[in-house]
């Protein structure tokens, strides 16, 4: 008992006394920007949905593709990035006993760089100079300031990456022979993957700046697209890795259980870090200029990402079953009834996990060579993206808010706010189910994505898509209601909820668990393996694209 | 049959309870459900592909 008290008050003071105020300020600042971006991006999403269904016409000063670009950048890059950094720095602060002062400075530097970047990017979009969609690859060309803004965003992310690496290394140096805490291990995986995934897109953006400034006449479109997708798809998997950190290390505590075998959890993180980057190539299965053998190699690389996901499915079901049975659940599935469905901190991530079943299955379809030809560039892809990022990732993020924000702001989650969260989760789930579901069906019928409302001169096929497009719009309306409730909940918990102490719900291993294996801490080796996999996947095709390059493209502005 | 019947009854309630707590049947069924969703969706889209080529 005395030893336990000594450990709590002398060795883990920050865990005992809640979030360090300065660390909490860092995380809360990032979360505030995240939810402002979510609100603006959500409003734009509804406008887009209504325009796409032909239910409203945007004013002449607001182009559909402008709205589409802003919606994508604000939600897929700004919201997810800032939320992840806020959440991961809170995890690091809690599990490593506080952030180092220089790491805190790096986090603030990152925030300033990102704000400058977002300001430049959004200004160019609002001015109508950057309707190049979230993917922003050539031949579409935005204002050079758009790409300069992206450089600032990347620099901000790198500042945070270096902060995480420094803090992690410092902890390991001071705790020889000890594996880092699980949540810190996840943070290390997330930021390692982020850093290496961003290298390709940085090269692309640095190529596009002189091209849009007129210093260079043409650009190799295929190389640029390849560099983008080495980042574009990995980014989605970075958010997925962030979500899995909560599934593995937080949710078990919330349901009153213990986390799964730490060796398997760490192996999942390592596999996701090592295998992920080449997965983006399946976005180019239909691209000309890439040989069939390379495409088949990449089908294999893309599908390999499913392995750690299936391990996660098994591990999480086992944690739920074990906990449910310990609480008296009997029979084949009786344990499900014992899970705390009324607790938003569980309900939201649980629905997120369930949605990953069709989401992951859809991903396997997208990554399969022939099947990709059925769904390529159709609304199926948009539906897939919304069910994976919009539910599996974002609903997990929403669930995290209901303990993280009160913990950081030294307030409590009230019963009333929990109820608000449950209602929000239901609205979000229904909205996303009908929107993403109808998008999947419309996509299978051939409805193209990235296209404003059109009936293609009343072609019967195009007319058959319209009922589904009405359903998109209905779903998008519900989702905006969900966004408003969530933004209200986050800022209420930040500034208005009753003062008090909220626990950081980090799960612990079972009593007789073996210690986490030290070999998992060989980050140098994981990075070498990552680079080898990337080299295997990219060196031959990129050299081929450069050596046998078709004529380059000048900048094209279609709007 | 008789032996099986006897051995079933000779287990203590505590042991039965532990077995139930440590059961992974639900996990197996759930993972099977995941596999079924993957197979059904994949086959459905593959069928569409074959119908369209």
Coordinates of C-alpha atoms in Angstrom, one line a residue:
Chain A
X1 CA 0.0 0.0 0.0
X2 CA 2.8 2.4 1.0
X3 CA 4.7 1.4 -2.0
X4 CA 1.7 2.0 -4.3
X5 CA 1.2 5.5 -2.7
X6 CA 4.8 6.3 -3.1
X7 CA 4.7 5.3 -6.8
X8 CA 1.6 7.4 -7.4
X9 CA 2.7 10.6 -5.6
X10 CA 6.5 10.5 -6.3
X11 CA 7.0 8.6 -9.5
X12 CA 3.8 9.4 -11.4
X13 CA 2.7 12.7 -10.0
X14 CA 1.1 13.9 -13.2
X15 CA -1.0 10.8 -13.5
X16 CA -2.2 11.3 -9.9
X17 CA -3.0 15.0 -10.3
X18 CA -4.5 15.0 -13.7
X19 CA -3.3 16.7 -16.8
X20 CA -0.3 19.0 -16.6
X21 CA -1.9 22.5 -17.2
X22 CA 0.7 23.4 -19.8
X23 CA 0.3 20.1 -21.6
X24 CA -3.4 20.4 -21.4
X25 CA -3.3 23.8 -23.0
X26 CA -1.4 22.4 -26.0
X27 CA -3.9 19.6 -26.5
X28 CA -7.0 21.8 -26.0
X29 CA -5.7 24.3 -28.5
X30 CA -5.3 21.6 -31.1
X31 CA -8.7 20.2 -30.3
X32 CA -10.3 23.6 -30.6
X33 CA -9.0 24.1 -34.1
X34 CA -10.1 20.6 -35.0
X35 CA -13.7 21.2 -34.0
X36 CA -13.8 24.6 -35.7
X37 CA -12.6 22.9 -38.9
X38 CA -15.2 20.2 -38.4
X39 CA -18.0 22.7 -38.2
X40 CA -17.0 24.6 -41.3
X41 CA -16.2 21.4 -43.2
X42 CA -19.6 20.0 -42.1
X43 CA -21.5 23.0 -43.4
X44 CA -19.7 22.7 -46.7
X45 CA -20.5 19.0 -46.8
X46 CA -24.2 19.6 -46.6
X47 CA -24.0 22.3 -49.3
X48 CA -22.2 19.8 -51.5
X49 CA -24.7 17.1 -50.8
X50 CA -27.7 19.3 -51.7
X51 CA -26.0 20.6 -54.9
X52 CA -25.0 17.0 -55.9
X53 CA -28.6 15.9 -55.6
X54 CA -29.8 18.8 -57.6
X55 CA -31.9 20.1 -54.6
X56 CA -30.2 23.5 -54.6
X57 CA -27.9 25.5 -56.8
X58 CA -24.9 27.2 -55.3
X59 CA -24.6 31.0 -55.9
X60 CA -22.4 32.0 -58.9
X61 CA -19.6 33.0 -56.5
X62 CA -19.4 29.6 -54.9
X63 CA -18.3 26.8 -57.2
X64 CA -19.2 23.1 -56.4
X65 CA -15.6 22.1 -56.8
X66 CA -14.5 24.9 -54.5
X67 CA -16.8 23.5 -51.8
X68 CA -15.6 20.0 -52.5
X69 CA -12.0 21.0 -52.1
X70 CA -12.6 22.9 -48.9
X71 CA -14.7 20.1 -47.5
X72 CA -12.0 17.6 -48.2
X73 CA -9.0 19.7 -47.0
X74 CA -10.8 20.9 -43.8
X75 CA -12.1 17.5 -42.7
X76 CA -9.6 15.0 -44.1
X77 CA -6.5 17.0 -43.4
X78 CA -7.1 19.8 -40.9
X79 CA -9.7 18.2 -38.5
X80 CA -8.1 14.8 -38.4
X81 CA -4.5 16.1 -38.1
X82 CA -5.2 18.6 -35.3
X83 CA -7.4 16.1 -33.4
X84 CA -4.7 13.5 -33.7
X85 CA -2.0 15.8 -32.4
X86 CA -4.1 17.0 -29.5
X87 CA -5.1 13.5 -28.5
X88 CA -1.6 11.9 -29.0
X89 CA 0.2 14.7 -27.1
X90 CA -2.3 14.1 -24.2
X91 CA -1.5 10.4 -24.4
X92 CA 2.2 11.1 -24.3
X93 CA 1.9 13.6 -21.4
X94 CA -0.2 11.1 -19.4
X95 CA 1.9 8.0 -20.1
X96 CA 5.4 9.5 -20.1
X97 CA 4.8 11.7 -17.0
X98 CA 4.5 15.0 -18.9
X99 CA 5.9 16.6 -22.0
X100 CA 9.4 18.0 -22.0
X101 CA 9.6 21.8 -22.2
X102 CA 11.3 21.7 -25.7
X103 CA 8.7 19.2 -26.9
X104 CA 5.9 21.6 -25.7
X105 CA 7.7 24.4 -27.7
X106 CA 7.8 22.1 -30.8
X107 CA 4.1 21.4 -30.4
X108 CA 3.3 25.2 -30.2
X109 CA 5.6 25.8 -33.2
X110 CA 3.7 23.1 -35.1
X111 CA 0.4 24.7 -34.3
X112 CA 1.5 28.2 -35.5
X113 CA 2.9 26.6 -38.7
X114 CA -0.3 24.7 -39.3
X115 CA -2.5 27.8 -38.7
X116 CA -0.4 29.8 -41.3
X117 CA -0.7 26.8 -43.7
X118 CA -4.5 26.4 -43.2
X119 CA -5.0 30.2 -43.6
X120 CA -3.1 30.2 -47.0
X121 CA -4.8 27.1 -48.2
X122 CA -8.3 28.2 -47.3
X123 CA -7.8 31.7 -48.6
X124 CA -6.8 30.4 -52.0
X125 CA -9.8 28.1 -52.1
X126 CA -12.2 30.9 -51.0
X127 CA -10.7 33.2 -53.7
X128 CA -11.5 30.6 -56.3
X129 CA -7.8 29.9 -57.0
X130 CA -7.5 26.4 -55.8
X131 CA -10.5 24.2 -56.8
X132 CA -8.1 21.2 -57.2
X133 CA -9.9 18.8 -54.8
X134 CA -8.5 17.2 -51.7
X135 CA -6.0 15.2 -53.9
X136 CA -4.5 18.3 -55.5
X137 CA -2.4 16.4 -58.0
X138 CA -1.6 17.7 -61.5
X139 CA -2.6 18.5 -64.2
X140 CA -5.1 20.6 -62.1
X141 CA -3.1 23.6 -60.9
X142 CA -3.9 25.9 -58.0
X143 CA -2.4 29.2 -57.0
X144 CA 1.3 28.7 -55.8
X145 CA 0.1 30.0 -52.4
X146 CA -2.1 26.9 -52.0
X147 CA 1.0 24.7 -52.2
X148 CA 3.1 27.0 -50.0
X149 CA 0.3 26.6 -47.5
X150 CA 0.6 22.9 -47.7
X151 CA 4.3 23.2 -47.1
X152 CA 3.6 25.0 -43.8
X153 CA 1.1 22.3 -42.9
X154 CA 3.7 19.6 -43.5
X155 CA 6.4 21.6 -41.5
X156 CA 3.9 21.8 -38.6
X157 CA 3.3 18.1 -38.7
X158 CA 7.1 17.5 -38.8
X159 CA 7.6 19.7 -35.7
X160 CA 5.1 17.5 -33.8
X161 CA 6.8 14.3 -35.1
X162 CA 10.2 15.5 -33.8
X163 CA 8.6 16.4 -30.5
X164 CA 7.2 12.9 -30.1
X165 CA 10.5 11.3 -31.1
X166 CA 12.4 13.4 -28.6
X167 CA 10.0 12.8 -25.7
X168 CA 9.9 9.1 -26.4
X169 CA 13.7 8.8 -26.7
X170 CA 14.1 10.8 -23.5
X171 CA 11.8 8.4 -21.6
X172 CA 13.4 5.3 -23.0
X173 CA 16.9 6.7 -22.0
X174 CA 15.7 7.2 -18.4
X175 CA 14.0 3.9 -18.2
X176 CA 16.5 1.4 -19.5
X177 CA 15.2 -2.1 -20.0
X178 CA 11.6 -1.0 -19.8
X179 CA 9.2 -1.0 -22.8
X180 CA 7.4 2.3 -23.2
X181 CA 3.8 2.5 -22.0
X182 CA 1.3 1.2 -24.6
X183 CA -0.2 4.6 -25.5
X184 CA 3.2 6.1 -26.0
X185 CA 4.1 3.1 -28.3
X186 CA 1.0 3.9 -30.4
X187 CA 2.0 7.6 -30.6
X188 CA 5.5 6.6 -31.8
X189 CA 3.9 4.4 -34.5
X190 CA 1.5 7.1 -35.6
X191 CA 4.2 9.8 -35.9
X192 CA 6.8 7.5 -37.5
X193 CA 4.3 6.5 -40.2
X194 CA 3.2 10.2 -40.6
X195 CA 6.8 11.4 -41.0
X196 CA 7.7 8.9 -43.7
X197 CA 4.4 9.0 -45.4
X198 CA 4.7 12.8 -45.8
X199 CA 8.1 12.6 -47.6
X200 CA 6.6 11.6 -51.0
X201 CA 3.9 14.3 -50.9
X202 CA 6.5 16.9 -49.9
X203 CA 8.6 16.1 -53.0
X204 CA 5.4 16.4 -55.1
X205 CA 4.4 19.8 -53.6
X206 CA 8.0 21.1 -54.0
X207 CA 7.8 20.1 -57.6
X208 CA 4.4 21.8 -58.2
X209 CA 5.4 25.2 -56.7
X210 CA 7.9 26.1 -59.5
X211 CA 5.4 24.6 -62.0
X212 CA 2.6 26.9 -60.9
X213 CA 5.0 29.9 -60.6
X214 CA 5.8 29.4 -64.3
X215 CA 9.5 28.6 -63.7
X216 CA 8.9 25.1 -65.1
X217 CA 6.7 24.5 -68.1
X218 CA 5.5 20.9 -67.5
X219 CA 5.3 18.3 -64.8
X220 CA 5.3 14.5 -64.9
X221 CA 1.7 13.8 -63.9
X222 CA 2.1 10.1 -63.2
X223 CA 5.0 10.6 -60.9
X224 CA 3.1 13.3 -59.0
X225 CA 0.0 11.1 -58.7
X226 CA 2.2 8.2 -57.4
X227 CA 3.9 10.5 -54.8
X228 CA 0.5 11.8 -53.7
X229 CA -1.0 8.4 -53.2
X230 CA 2.0 7.2 -51.2
X231 CA 0.7 9.8 -48.7
X232 CA -3.0 10.0 -49.5
X233 CA -4.0 6.5 -48.6
X234 CA -1.4 6.2 -45.8
X235 CA -3.0 9.3 -44.2
X236 CA -6.3 7.4 -43.9
X237 CA -4.4 4.5 -42.2
X238 CA -2.7 6.9 -39.8
X239 CA -6.1 8.0 -38.6
X240 CA -7.1 4.3 -38.4
X241 CA -4.0 3.7 -36.3
X242 CA -5.0 6.6 -34.0
X243 CA -8.5 5.1 -33.7
X244 CA -7.0 1.6 -32.9
X245 CA -5.0 3.1 -30.1
X246 CA -8.3 4.0 -28.4
X247 CA -9.9 0.6 -29.2
X248 CA -7.0 -1.3 -27.7
X249 CA -5.8 0.9 -24.9
X250 CA -8.9 2.9 -23.8
X251 CA -12.1 1.0 -24.5
X252 CA -11.2 -2.0 -22.4
X253 CA -10.9 0.2 -19.3
X254 CA -14.2 2.0 -20.1
X255 CA -16.1 -1.4 -20.2
X256 CA -14.4 -2.4 -16.9
X257 CA -12.0 -5.0 -18.5
X258 CA -8.3 -5.4 -19.3
X259 CA -6.6 -4.9 -22.6
X260 CA -5.6 -7.7 -24.9
X261 CA -2.1 -9.4 -25.0
X262 CA 0.4 -6.5 -25.4
X263 CA 2.7 -8.5 -27.7
X264 CA -0.1 -8.8 -30.3
X265 CA -1.1 -5.1 -29.9
X266 CA 2.5 -4.0 -30.5
X267 CA 2.8 -6.4 -33.5
X268 CA -0.3 -4.8 -35.0
X269 CA 1.3 -1.3 -34.6
X270 CA 4.6 -2.5 -36.2
X271 CA 2.8 -4.2 -39.1
X272 CA 0.7 -1.1 -39.8
X273 CA 3.8 1.1 -39.7
X274 CA 5.9 -1.2 -41.9
X275 CA 3.3 -2.3 -44.5
X276 CA 1.2 0.8 -45.0
X277 CA 2.8 3.2 -47.5
X278 CA 2.7 1.1 -50.7
X279 CA -1.0 0.5 -50.0
X280 CA -1.8 3.8 -51.7
X281 CA -0.8 2.3 -55.1
X282 CA -4.3 0.6 -55.4
X283 CA -5.7 4.1 -56.1
X284 CA -3.7 3.8 -59.4
X285 CA -4.8 0.4 -60.5
X286 CA -6.6 1.9 -63.5
X287 CA -3.7 4.4 -64.3
X288 CA -2.0 3.9 -67.6
X289 CA 1.9 3.8 -67.6
X290 CA 2.2 1.2 -64.8
X291 CA 2.9 -2.4 -65.8
X292 CA 0.6 -5.2 -64.9
X293 CA 3.2 -7.0 -62.8
X294 CA 3.7 -3.9 -60.7
X295 CA 0.0 -3.6 -60.3
X296 CA -0.3 -7.1 -59.1
X297 CA 2.6 -6.6 -56.6
X298 CA 0.6 -3.6 -55.3
X299 CA -2.6 -5.6 -55.0
X300 CA -0.7 -7.9 -52.7
X301 CA 0.8 -4.9 -50.8
X302 CA -2.6 -3.3 -50.4
X303 CA -4.3 -6.4 -49.1
X304 CA -1.5 -7.1 -46.6
X305 CA -2.8 -4.2 -44.6
X306 CA -5.9 -6.3 -43.9
X307 CA -3.8 -8.7 -41.8
X308 CA -3.3 -6.4 -38.8
X309 CA -7.0 -5.3 -39.1
X310 CA -8.2 -8.9 -38.9
X311 CA -5.9 -9.4 -35.8
X312 CA -7.6 -6.3 -34.3
X313 CA -11.1 -7.7 -35.0
X314 CA -10.2 -10.9 -33.2
X315 CA -8.5 -9.2 -30.2
X316 CA -11.3 -6.7 -29.6
X317 CA -14.1 -9.3 -29.8
X318 CA -12.1 -11.4 -27.3
X319 CA -11.8 -8.4 -24.9
X320 CA -15.6 -7.7 -25.2
X321 CA -16.5 -11.4 -24.7
X322 CA -14.1 -11.8 -21.7
X323 CA -15.4 -8.7 -20.0
X324 CA -19.0 -9.4 -20.7
X325 CA -18.7 -12.9 -19.3
X326 CA -16.9 -11.7 -16.2
X327 CA -20.0 -9.5 -15.7
X328 CA -22.3 -12.4 -15.9
X329 CA -23.0 -12.7 -19.6
X330 CA -23.7 -16.2 -20.6
X331 CA -24.5 -18.2 -23.7
X332 CA -23.1 -17.7 -27.2
X333 CA -23.6 -13.9 -27.4
X334 CA -25.1 -13.1 -24.0
X335 CA -21.9 -11.2 -23.1
X336 CA -22.9 -8.5 -25.6
X337 CA -25.8 -7.4 -23.3
X338 CA -23.4 -6.8 -20.4
X339 CA -21.4 -4.1 -22.3
X340 CA -22.2 -0.5 -21.3
X341 CA -24.2 0.6 -24.4
X342 CA -25.5 3.7 -22.6
X343 CA -22.0 5.1 -22.1
X344 CA -21.1 7.3 -25.0
X345 CA -17.4 6.7 -24.3
X346 CA -18.1 3.0 -25.3
X347 CA -21.0 3.4 -27.7
X348 CA -19.3 5.7 -30.2
X349 CA -16.0 3.7 -30.6
X350 CA -18.0 0.4 -30.6
X351 CA -20.2 1.6 -33.6
X352 CA -16.9 2.8 -35.1
X353 CA -15.5 -0.7 -34.8
X354 CA -18.6 -2.3 -36.2
X355 CA -18.6 0.0 -39.2
X356 CA -15.1 -1.1 -39.9
X357 CA -16.5 -4.6 -40.8
X358 CA -18.2 -3.4 -44.1
X359 CA -15.6 -0.6 -44.3
X360 CA -12.7 -3.0 -44.3
X361 CA -14.5 -5.4 -46.6
X362 CA -15.0 -2.5 -49.0
X363 CA -11.3 -1.8 -48.8
X364 CA -10.5 -5.4 -49.8
X365 CA -12.8 -4.9 -52.8
X366 CA -11.1 -1.6 -53.7
X367 CA -7.7 -3.2 -53.5
X368 CA -8.6 -6.2 -55.7
X369 CA -7.5 -5.7 -59.3
X370 CA -10.6 -6.7 -61.2
X371 CA -13.1 -5.5 -58.6
X372 CA -11.6 -2.1 -58.6
X373 CA -12.7 -1.7 -62.2
X374 CA -16.3 -2.0 -61.1
X375 CA -16.1 0.8 -58.5
X376 CA -13.2 3.0 -59.7
X377 CA -14.0 6.7 -59.5
X378 CA -17.6 6.0 -58.6
X379 CA -19.6 7.1 -55.6
X380 CA -18.8 3.7 -54.1
X381 CA -15.4 5.2 -53.2
X382 CA -16.9 8.2 -51.6
X383 CA -19.2 5.9 -49.6
X384 CA -16.2 3.8 -48.6
X385 CA -14.3 6.8 -47.5
X386 CA -17.2 8.1 -45.4
X387 CA -17.9 4.7 -43.7
X388 CA -14.2 4.2 -42.9
X389 CA -12.9 7.7 -42.0
X390 CA -16.3 9.2 -41.3
X391 CA -17.5 6.5 -38.9
X392 CA -14.6 4.1 -38.0
X393 CA -12.2 7.0 -37.3
X394 CA -14.3 10.0 -36.6
X395 CA -16.9 8.3 -34.4
X396 CA -13.9 7.0 -32.4
X397 CA -12.6 10.5 -32.1
X398 CA -16.0 11.8 -31.0
X399 CA -16.1 9.0 -28.3
X400 CA -12.6 10.0 -27.1
X401 CA -13.8 13.6 -26.6
X402 CA -16.2 12.6 -23.8
X403 CA -13.3 11.7 -21.5
X404 CA -10.4 13.5 -23.0
X405 CA -11.9 17.0 -23.0
X406 CA -13.1 16.9 -19.4
X407 CA -9.8 15.3 -18.3
X408 CA -7.8 18.1 -20.0
X409 CA -10.1 20.9 -18.8
X410 CA -10.4 19.5 -15.3
X411 CA -14.2 19.1 -15.6
X412 CA -16.6 16.2 -15.5
X413 CA -18.8 14.3 -17.9
X414 CA -22.3 14.8 -16.6
X415 CA -25.2 12.4 -17.2
X416 CA -26.9 15.0 -19.3
X417 CA -23.8 15.4 -21.5
X418 CA -23.5 11.6 -21.8
X419 CA -27.1 11.5 -23.1
X420 CA -26.3 14.3 -25.6
X421 CA -23.4 12.2 -26.7
X422 CA -25.5 9.1 -27.1
X423 CA -28.1 11.0 -29.2
X424 CA -25.3 12.5 -31.3
X425 CA -23.8 9.1 -31.9
X426 CA -27.2 7.7 -33.0
X427 CA -27.8 10.7 -35.4
X428 CA -24.3 10.3 -36.8
X429 CA -24.7 6.6 -37.3
X430 CA -28.1 6.9 -39.0
X431 CA -26.9 9.8 -41.2
X432 CA -23.8 8.1 -42.2
X433 CA -25.5 4.7 -42.8
X434 CA -28.0 6.1 -45.2
X435 CA -25.6 8.5 -46.9
X436 CA -22.7 6.0 -47.3
X437 CA -25.0 3.1 -48.0
X438 CA -26.7 4.9 -50.8
X439 CA -23.4 6.1 -52.1
X440 CA -22.2 2.5 -52.3
X441 CA -25.3 1.4 -54.3
X442 CA -25.2 4.4 -56.6
X443 CA -21.5 3.7 -57.2
X444 CA -22.2 0.1 -58.3
X445 CA -24.8 1.6 -60.7
X446 CA -22.0 3.7 -62.2
X447 CA -22.7 7.1 -60.6
X448 CA -19.3 9.0 -60.9
X449 CA -17.7 10.8 -58.0
X450 CA -16.2 14.3 -58.2
X451 CA -19.0 15.5 -60.4
X452 CA -21.5 18.3 -59.9
X453 CA -25.2 17.7 -60.5
X454 CA -25.9 16.5 -64.1
X455 CA -28.4 14.2 -65.8
X456 CA -26.2 13.7 -68.8
X457 CA -29.0 14.9 -71.1
X458 CA -31.5 12.8 -69.2
X459 CA -29.7 9.5 -69.9
X460 CA -31.7 6.7 -68.2
X461 CA -28.7 5.5 -66.3
X462 CA -28.0 8.9 -64.9
X463 CA -31.7 9.4 -64.0
X464 CA -31.6 6.1 -62.0
X465 CA -28.9 7.6 -59.7
X466 CA -31.0 10.5 -58.7
X467 CA -33.1 8.8 -55.9
X468 CA -29.9 7.7 -54.3
X469 CA -28.5 11.2 -54.5
X470 CA -31.6 12.5 -52.7
X471 CA -30.7 10.0 -49.9
X472 CA -27.1 11.3 -49.9
X473 CA -28.6 14.8 -49.2
X474 CA -30.9 13.5 -46.5
X475 CA -27.9 11.7 -44.8
X476 CA -25.8 14.9 -45.1
X477 CA -28.5 16.9 -43.4
X478 CA -28.5 14.5 -40.5
X479 CA -24.7 14.6 -40.4
X480 CA -24.7 18.4 -40.1
X481 CA -27.1 18.1 -37.1
X482 CA -24.6 15.6 -35.7
X483 CA -21.7 18.0 -36.3
X484 CA -23.5 20.9 -34.5
X485 CA -24.3 18.7 -31.5
X486 CA -20.7 17.4 -31.3
X487 CA -19.1 20.9 -31.6
X488 CA -21.5 22.1 -28.9
X489 CA -20.6 19.1 -26.6
X490 CA -16.9 19.6 -27.1
X491 CA -16.9 23.3 -26.3
X492 CA -19.4 22.8 -23.4
X493 CA -17.1 20.2 -21.8
X494 CA -14.1 22.5 -22.4
X495 CA -15.6 25.7 -20.8
X496 CA -18.9 25.1 -19.1
X497 CA -19.2 21.6 -17.6
X498 CA -18.9 21.3 -13.8
X499 CA -15.3 21.4 -12.4
X500 CA -14.0 18.1 -11.2
X501 CA -11.5 15.3 -11.8
X502 CA -12.0 13.0 -14.7
X503 CA -10.0 9.8 -15.0
X504 CA -7.7 9.1 -17.9
X505 CA -9.0 5.7 -18.8
X506 CA -5.9 3.8 -19.8
X507 CA -6.5 0.1 -19.7
X508 CA -4.2 -2.3 -17.9
X509 CA -3.1 -5.9 -18.8
X510 CA -4.6 -8.9 -17.1
X511 CA -3.1 -9.8 -13.8
X512 CA -0.9 -12.7 -15.0
X513 CA 0.1 -11.0 -18.3
X514 CA 3.7 -11.4 -19.5
X515 CA 5.5 -8.0 -19.7
X516 CA 5.5 -6.3 -23.1
X517 CA 8.4 -7.7 -25.1
X518 CA 11.4 -5.4 -25.4
X519 CA 12.2 -6.4 -29.0
X520 CA 9.1 -4.4 -30.1
X521 CA 11.1 -1.2 -29.1
X522 CA 13.5 -1.6 -32.0
X523 CA 12.2 1.4 -33.9
X524 CA 15.4 1.7 -36.0
X525 CA 14.7 -1.8 -37.3
X526 CA 11.1 -1.0 -38.0
X527 CA 12.1 2.1 -40.0
X528 CA 14.7 0.1 -42.0
X529 CA 12.0 -2.5 -42.8
X530 CA 9.5 0.3 -43.7
X531 CA 12.1 1.9 -46.1
X532 CA 12.9 -1.5 -47.6
X533 CA 9.2 -2.2 -48.3
X534 CA 8.8 1.3 -49.8
X535 CA 11.9 0.8 -51.9
X536 CA 10.6 -2.5 -53.1
X537 CA 7.3 -1.0 -54.0
X538 CA 8.3 2.3 -55.5
X539 CA 11.9 2.3 -57.0
X540 CA 11.2 0.3 -60.1
X541 CA 7.9 1.9 -61.1
X542 CA 9.1 5.5 -60.4
X543 CA 12.3 5.0 -62.4
X544 CA 10.2 3.6 -65.2
X545 CA 7.9 6.5 -65.0
X546 CA 10.8 8.9 -65.3
X547 CA 12.8 7.1 -67.9
X548 CA 9.8 6.4 -70.1
X549 CA 8.1 9.6 -69.3
X550 CA 5.3 10.8 -71.6
X551 CA 5.2 14.5 -72.5
X552 CA 4.7 16.5 -69.3
X553 CA 1.6 18.6 -68.6
X554 CA 1.4 22.4 -68.4
X555 CA -0.7 23.7 -65.5
X556 CA -4.5 23.3 -66.3
X557 CA -7.3 25.3 -64.7
X558 CA -10.7 23.9 -65.5
X559 CA -12.8 26.4 -63.5
Chain B
X1 CA -22.7 -42.3 -23.1
X2 CA -23.1 -43.0 -19.4
X3 CA -19.5 -42.0 -18.8
X4 CA -20.1 -38.7 -20.6
X5 CA -23.2 -38.1 -18.6
X6 CA -21.3 -38.8 -15.3
X7 CA -18.3 -36.7 -16.1
X8 CA -20.7 -33.8 -17.0
X9 CA -22.3 -34.0 -13.5
X10 CA -19.0 -34.5 -11.7
X11 CA -17.8 -31.0 -12.7
X12 CA -18.1 -28.5 -9.9
X13 CA -20.3 -25.4 -10.5
X14 CA -17.2 -23.3 -10.0
X15 CA -15.4 -25.1 -12.8
X16 CA -18.4 -24.7 -15.1
X17 CA -18.5 -21.0 -14.3
X18 CA -14.8 -20.6 -15.1
X19 CA -15.2 -22.4 -18.3
X20 CA -18.0 -20.1 -19.3
X21 CA -16.0 -17.0 -18.3
X22 CA -13.0 -18.2 -20.4
X23 CA -15.1 -19.3 -23.3
X24 CA -14.2 -17.9 -26.7
X25 CA -17.1 -19.2 -28.6
X26 CA -18.6 -15.7 -29.0
X27 CA -15.3 -14.4 -30.4
X28 CA -15.2 -17.3 -32.9
X29 CA -18.8 -16.5 -34.0
X30 CA -18.1 -12.8 -34.3
X31 CA -14.9 -13.3 -36.3
X32 CA -16.9 -15.8 -38.5
X33 CA -19.4 -13.0 -39.1
X34 CA -16.6 -10.6 -40.2
X35 CA -15.3 -13.3 -42.6
X36 CA -18.9 -13.8 -43.9
X37 CA -19.3 -10.0 -44.6
X38 CA -16.0 -9.9 -46.4
X39 CA -16.8 -13.0 -48.6
X40 CA -20.4 -11.9 -49.4
X41 CA -19.4 -8.4 -50.4
X42 CA -16.4 -9.6 -52.4
X43 CA -18.3 -12.2 -54.3
X44 CA -21.2 -9.8 -55.0
X45 CA -18.9 -7.3 -56.6
X46 CA -16.9 -10.0 -58.4
X47 CA -20.3 -11.2 -59.8
X48 CA -21.0 -7.7 -61.0
X49 CA -17.5 -7.6 -62.6
X50 CA -18.1 -10.9 -64.4
X51 CA -21.5 -9.8 -65.6
X52 CA -20.1 -6.6 -67.1
X53 CA -16.9 -7.8 -68.9

